[in-house]
Short mmCIF file of C-alpha atoms in Angstrom, two decimals:
data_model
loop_
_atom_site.label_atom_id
_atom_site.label_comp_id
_atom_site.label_asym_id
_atom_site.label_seq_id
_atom_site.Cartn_x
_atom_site.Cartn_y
_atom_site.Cartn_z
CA UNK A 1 0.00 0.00 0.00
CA UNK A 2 0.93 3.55 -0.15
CA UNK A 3 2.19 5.08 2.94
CA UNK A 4 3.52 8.43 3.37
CA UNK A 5 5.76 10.04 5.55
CA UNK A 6 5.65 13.14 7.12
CA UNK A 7 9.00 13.89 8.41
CA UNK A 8 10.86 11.44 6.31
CA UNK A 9 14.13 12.54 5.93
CA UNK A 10 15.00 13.32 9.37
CA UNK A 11 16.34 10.54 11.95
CA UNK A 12 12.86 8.31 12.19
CA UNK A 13 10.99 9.13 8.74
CA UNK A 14 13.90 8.39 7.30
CA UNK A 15 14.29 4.95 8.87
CA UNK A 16 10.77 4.22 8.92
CA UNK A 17 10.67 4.73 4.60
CA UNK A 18 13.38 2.63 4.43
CA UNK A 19 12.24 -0.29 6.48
CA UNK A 20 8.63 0.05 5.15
CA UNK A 21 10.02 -0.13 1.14
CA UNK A 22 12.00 -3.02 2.35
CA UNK A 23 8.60 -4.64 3.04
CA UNK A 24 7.12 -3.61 -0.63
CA UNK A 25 5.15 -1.04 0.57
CA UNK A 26 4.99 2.49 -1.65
CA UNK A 27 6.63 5.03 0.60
CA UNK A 28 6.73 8.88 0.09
CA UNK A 29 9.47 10.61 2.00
CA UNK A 30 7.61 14.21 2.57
CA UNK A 31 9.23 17.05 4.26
CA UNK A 32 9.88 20.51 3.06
CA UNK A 33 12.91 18.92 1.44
CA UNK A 34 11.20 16.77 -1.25
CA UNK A 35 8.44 19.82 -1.83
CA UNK A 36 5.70 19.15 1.33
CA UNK A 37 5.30 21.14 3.94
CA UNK A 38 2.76 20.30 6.22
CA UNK A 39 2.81 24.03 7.79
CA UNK A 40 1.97 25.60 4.93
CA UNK A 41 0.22 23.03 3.09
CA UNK A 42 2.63 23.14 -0.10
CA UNK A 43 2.33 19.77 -1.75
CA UNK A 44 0.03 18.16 0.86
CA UNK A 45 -2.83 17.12 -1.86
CA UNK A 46 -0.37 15.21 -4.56
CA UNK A 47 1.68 13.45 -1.95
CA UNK A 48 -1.32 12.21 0.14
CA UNK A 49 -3.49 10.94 -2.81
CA UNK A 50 -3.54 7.27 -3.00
CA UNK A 51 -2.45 6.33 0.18
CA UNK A 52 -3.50 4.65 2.67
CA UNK A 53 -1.71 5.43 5.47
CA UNK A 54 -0.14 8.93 6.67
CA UNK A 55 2.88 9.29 9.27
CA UNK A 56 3.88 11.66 10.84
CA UNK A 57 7.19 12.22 12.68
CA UNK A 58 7.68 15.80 11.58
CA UNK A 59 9.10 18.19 14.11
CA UNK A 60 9.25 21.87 15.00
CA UNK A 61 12.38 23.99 13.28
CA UNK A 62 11.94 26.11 16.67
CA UNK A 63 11.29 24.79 20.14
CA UNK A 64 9.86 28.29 21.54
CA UNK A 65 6.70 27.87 22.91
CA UNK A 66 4.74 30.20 20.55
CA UNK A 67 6.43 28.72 17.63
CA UNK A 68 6.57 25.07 18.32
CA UNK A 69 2.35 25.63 19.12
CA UNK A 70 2.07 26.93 15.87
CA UNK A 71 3.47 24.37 14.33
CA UNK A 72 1.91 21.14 15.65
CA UNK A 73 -1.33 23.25 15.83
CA UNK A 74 -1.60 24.09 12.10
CA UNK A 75 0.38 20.94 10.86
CA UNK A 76 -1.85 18.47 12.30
CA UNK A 77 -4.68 20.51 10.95
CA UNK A 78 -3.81 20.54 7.65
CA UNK A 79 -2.81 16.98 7.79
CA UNK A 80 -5.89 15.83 8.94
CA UNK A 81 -7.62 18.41 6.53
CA UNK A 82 -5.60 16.45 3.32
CA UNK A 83 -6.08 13.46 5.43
CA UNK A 84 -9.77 13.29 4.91
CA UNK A 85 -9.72 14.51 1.03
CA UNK A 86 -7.52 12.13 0.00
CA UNK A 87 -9.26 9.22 2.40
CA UNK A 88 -6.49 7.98 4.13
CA UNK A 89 -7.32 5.05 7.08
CA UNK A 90 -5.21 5.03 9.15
CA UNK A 91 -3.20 8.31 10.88
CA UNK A 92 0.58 7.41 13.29
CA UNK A 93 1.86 9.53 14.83
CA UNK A 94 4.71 9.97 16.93
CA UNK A 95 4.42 11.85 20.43
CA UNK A 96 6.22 11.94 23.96
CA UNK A 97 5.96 9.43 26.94
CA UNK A 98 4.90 11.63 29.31
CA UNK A 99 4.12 14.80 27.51
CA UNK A 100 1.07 15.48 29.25
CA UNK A 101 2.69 15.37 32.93
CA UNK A 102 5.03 17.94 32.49
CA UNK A 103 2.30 20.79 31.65
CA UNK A 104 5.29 23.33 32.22
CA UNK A 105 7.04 22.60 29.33
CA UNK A 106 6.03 24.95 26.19
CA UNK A 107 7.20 21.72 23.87
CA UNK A 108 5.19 19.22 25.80
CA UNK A 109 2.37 21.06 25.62
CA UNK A 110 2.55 21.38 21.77
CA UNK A 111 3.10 17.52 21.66
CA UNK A 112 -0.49 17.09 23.76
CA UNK A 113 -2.15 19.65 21.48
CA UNK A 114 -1.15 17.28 18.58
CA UNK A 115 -2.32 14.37 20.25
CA UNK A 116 -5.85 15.80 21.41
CA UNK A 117 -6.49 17.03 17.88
CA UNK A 118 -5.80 13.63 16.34
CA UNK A 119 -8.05 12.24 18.96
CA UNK A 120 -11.21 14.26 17.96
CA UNK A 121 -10.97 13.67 14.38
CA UNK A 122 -12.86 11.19 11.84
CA UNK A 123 -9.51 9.68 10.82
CA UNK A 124 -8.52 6.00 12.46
CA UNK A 125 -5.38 6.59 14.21
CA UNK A 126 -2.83 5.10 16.35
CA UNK A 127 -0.48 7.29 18.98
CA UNK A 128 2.91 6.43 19.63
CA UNK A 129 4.66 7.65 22.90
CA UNK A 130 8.16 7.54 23.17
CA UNK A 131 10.95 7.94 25.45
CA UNK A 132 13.83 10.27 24.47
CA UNK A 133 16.14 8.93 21.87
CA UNK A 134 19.59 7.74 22.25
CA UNK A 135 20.93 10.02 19.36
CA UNK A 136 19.83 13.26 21.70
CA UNK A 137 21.64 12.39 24.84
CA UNK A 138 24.92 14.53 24.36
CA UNK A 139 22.17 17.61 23.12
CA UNK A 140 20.27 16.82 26.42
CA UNK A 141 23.91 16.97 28.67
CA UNK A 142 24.89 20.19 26.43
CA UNK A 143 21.80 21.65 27.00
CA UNK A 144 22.18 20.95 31.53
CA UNK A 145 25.51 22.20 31.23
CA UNK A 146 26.78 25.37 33.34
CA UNK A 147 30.03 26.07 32.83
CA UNK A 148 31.87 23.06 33.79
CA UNK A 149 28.78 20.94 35.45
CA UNK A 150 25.84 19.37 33.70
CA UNK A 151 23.10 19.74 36.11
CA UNK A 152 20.69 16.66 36.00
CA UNK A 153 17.90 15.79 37.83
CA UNK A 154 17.51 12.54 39.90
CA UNK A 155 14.70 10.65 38.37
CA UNK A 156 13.84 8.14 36.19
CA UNK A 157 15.22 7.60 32.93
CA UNK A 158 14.24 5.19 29.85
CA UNK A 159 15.83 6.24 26.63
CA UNK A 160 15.37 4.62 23.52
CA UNK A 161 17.67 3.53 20.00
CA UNK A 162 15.78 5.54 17.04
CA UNK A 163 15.99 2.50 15.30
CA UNK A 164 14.31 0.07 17.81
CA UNK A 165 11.27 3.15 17.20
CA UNK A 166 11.56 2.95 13.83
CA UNK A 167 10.70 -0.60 13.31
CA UNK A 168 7.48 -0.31 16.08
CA UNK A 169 6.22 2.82 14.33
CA UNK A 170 7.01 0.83 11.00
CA UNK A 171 5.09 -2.44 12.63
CA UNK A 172 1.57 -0.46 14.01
CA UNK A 173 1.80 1.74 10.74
CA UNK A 174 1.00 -1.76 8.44
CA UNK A 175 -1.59 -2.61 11.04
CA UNK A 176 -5.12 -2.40 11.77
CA UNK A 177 -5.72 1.48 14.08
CA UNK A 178 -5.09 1.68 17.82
CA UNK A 179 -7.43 4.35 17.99
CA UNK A 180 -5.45 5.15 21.15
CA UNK A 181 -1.74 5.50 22.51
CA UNK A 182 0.78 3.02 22.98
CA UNK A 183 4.28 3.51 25.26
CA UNK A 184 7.81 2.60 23.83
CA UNK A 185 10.66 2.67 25.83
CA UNK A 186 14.43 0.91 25.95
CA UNK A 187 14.98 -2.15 27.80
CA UNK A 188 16.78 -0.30 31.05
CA UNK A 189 15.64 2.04 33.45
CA UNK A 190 18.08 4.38 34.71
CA UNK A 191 18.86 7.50 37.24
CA UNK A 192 19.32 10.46 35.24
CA UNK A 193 21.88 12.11 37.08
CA UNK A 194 23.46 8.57 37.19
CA UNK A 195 23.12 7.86 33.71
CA UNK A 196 24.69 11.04 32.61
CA UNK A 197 27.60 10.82 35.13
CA UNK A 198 28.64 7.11 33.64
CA UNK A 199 28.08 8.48 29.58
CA UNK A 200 30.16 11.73 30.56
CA UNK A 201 32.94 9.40 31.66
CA UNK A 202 33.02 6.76 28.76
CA UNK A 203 33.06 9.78 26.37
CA UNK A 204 36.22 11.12 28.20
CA UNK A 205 34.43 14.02 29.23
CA UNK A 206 35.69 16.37 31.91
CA UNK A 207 32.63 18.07 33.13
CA UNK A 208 30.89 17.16 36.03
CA UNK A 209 27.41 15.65 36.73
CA UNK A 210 25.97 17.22 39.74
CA UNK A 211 22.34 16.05 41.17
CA UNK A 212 20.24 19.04 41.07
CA UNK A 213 16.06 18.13 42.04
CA UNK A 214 15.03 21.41 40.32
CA UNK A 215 17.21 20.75 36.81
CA UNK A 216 14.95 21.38 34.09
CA UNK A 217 14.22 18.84 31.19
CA UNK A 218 12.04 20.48 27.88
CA UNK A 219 11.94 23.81 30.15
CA UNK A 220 10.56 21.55 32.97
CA UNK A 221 11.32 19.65 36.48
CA UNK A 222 10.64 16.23 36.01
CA UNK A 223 9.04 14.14 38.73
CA UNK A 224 10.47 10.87 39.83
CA UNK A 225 8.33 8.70 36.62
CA UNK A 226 7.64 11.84 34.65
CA UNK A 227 10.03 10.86 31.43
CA UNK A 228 9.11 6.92 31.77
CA UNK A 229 6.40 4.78 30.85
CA UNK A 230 3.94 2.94 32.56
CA UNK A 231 3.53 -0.88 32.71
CA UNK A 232 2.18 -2.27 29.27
CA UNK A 233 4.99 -0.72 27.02
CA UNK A 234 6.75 -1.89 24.30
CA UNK A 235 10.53 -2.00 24.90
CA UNK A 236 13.17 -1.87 22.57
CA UNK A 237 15.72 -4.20 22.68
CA UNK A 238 18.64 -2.58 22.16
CA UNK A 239 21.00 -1.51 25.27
CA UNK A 240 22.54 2.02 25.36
CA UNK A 241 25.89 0.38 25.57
CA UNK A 242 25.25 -1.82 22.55
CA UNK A 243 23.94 1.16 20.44
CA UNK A 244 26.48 1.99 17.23
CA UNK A 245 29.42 4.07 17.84
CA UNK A 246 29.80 2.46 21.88
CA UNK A 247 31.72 4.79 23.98
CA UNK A 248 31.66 7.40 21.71
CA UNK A 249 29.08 10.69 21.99
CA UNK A 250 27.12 10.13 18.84
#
């Protein structure tokens, strides 16, 4: 069938085309790149007719909370505008574990604003929650860091390999609707602050990992389950030491 995906050159879409033309499927790689821009609607009709199935693991050029609204808001809206034209059956979309417990975060909020507009439409769809990606942990230690300390949190931690997301969004995407969420997650649960302190130190890294309760995560203090899933999830299986490139950042 024909499947499109919105987002797919970046780190999942492009994955998920790849592994879902491996299967004989017709995929469409849409982003702003190949001419489709879900924000403004450019090429939205022609890549969405004839297919069956539309996902979407687009994300925001800007993370400020005006901006990042604006563009799940009007993305999803057009989506599920062309969506309905073009009579597409089945709508996946990719969203946050825990999105809607950290209401202080602009991001988060975006990401539940997504979800509840998918959730009120006519279109058959199935929401994918997932923890924070492997490939983003040195941007997330970066992002903590104050001068020579990376200030971290001490709660609960579940990241995930983008590939071991790939292949589950790839999976529900050929199947029948949810018509609800599901939870992915990797296969180990971790202390953040703990977590960061051992991956600082297999990079080589000098800076120091201190245990702050108030750090923020997406502009947000995390409670002690805030960033992991509940029981029920799917979980990856591979480890964040046996992810590619080992003891290096990447």
């Amino acid at each position: 069938m024909k499947i499109v995906v919105i987002g797919g050159t970046g780190l999942i879409g492009s994955k998920v085309v790849t592994m879902l033309g491996e299967q004989g499927h017709e995929t469409v790689a849409a982003s702003p790149r190949t001419g489709v821009n879900s924000l403004t609607g450019e090429g939205l009709a022609e890549a969405l007719a004839g297919a069956s199935v539309v996902i979407d693991v687009s994300n925001s050029p800007s993370f400020e909370d005006a901006a990042v609204l604006e563009f799940f808001e009007t993305s999803t809206r057009n989506l599920l505008a062309a969506e309905v034209e073009a009579g597409v059956g089945h709508y996946v979309a990719l969203s946050v574990v825990g999105a809607d417990r950290l209401p202080d975060s602009g991001y988060l909020r975006a990401k539940v604003t997504q979800e509840h507009l998918i959730e009120k439409s006519s279109i058959p769809f199935s929401i994918v929650q997932a923890t924070q990606f492997f490939e983003f942990v040195p941007a997330i230690a970066d992002a903590a860091t104050q001068g020579d300390t990376v200030r971290m949190p001490p709660v609960a931690f579940q990241p995930i390999a983008s590939d071991d997301v790939a292949r589950e969004i790839a999976r529900i995407a050929v199947g029948s609707p949810l018509n609800g969420r599901v939870e992915i997650a990797g296969p180990e649960r971790f202390r953040m602050d703990e977590f960061f302190r051992d991956a600082l130190r297999t990079w080589g890294d000098p800076r120091e990992v201190v245990t702050d309760p108030h750090a923020r995560y997406f502009g947000a203090e995390p409670g002690e389950r805030s960033l992991v899933p509940g029981d029920g999830a799917i979980l990856g299986g591979t480890r964040y030491a046996d992810r590619p490139g080992g003891a290096t950042r990447g």
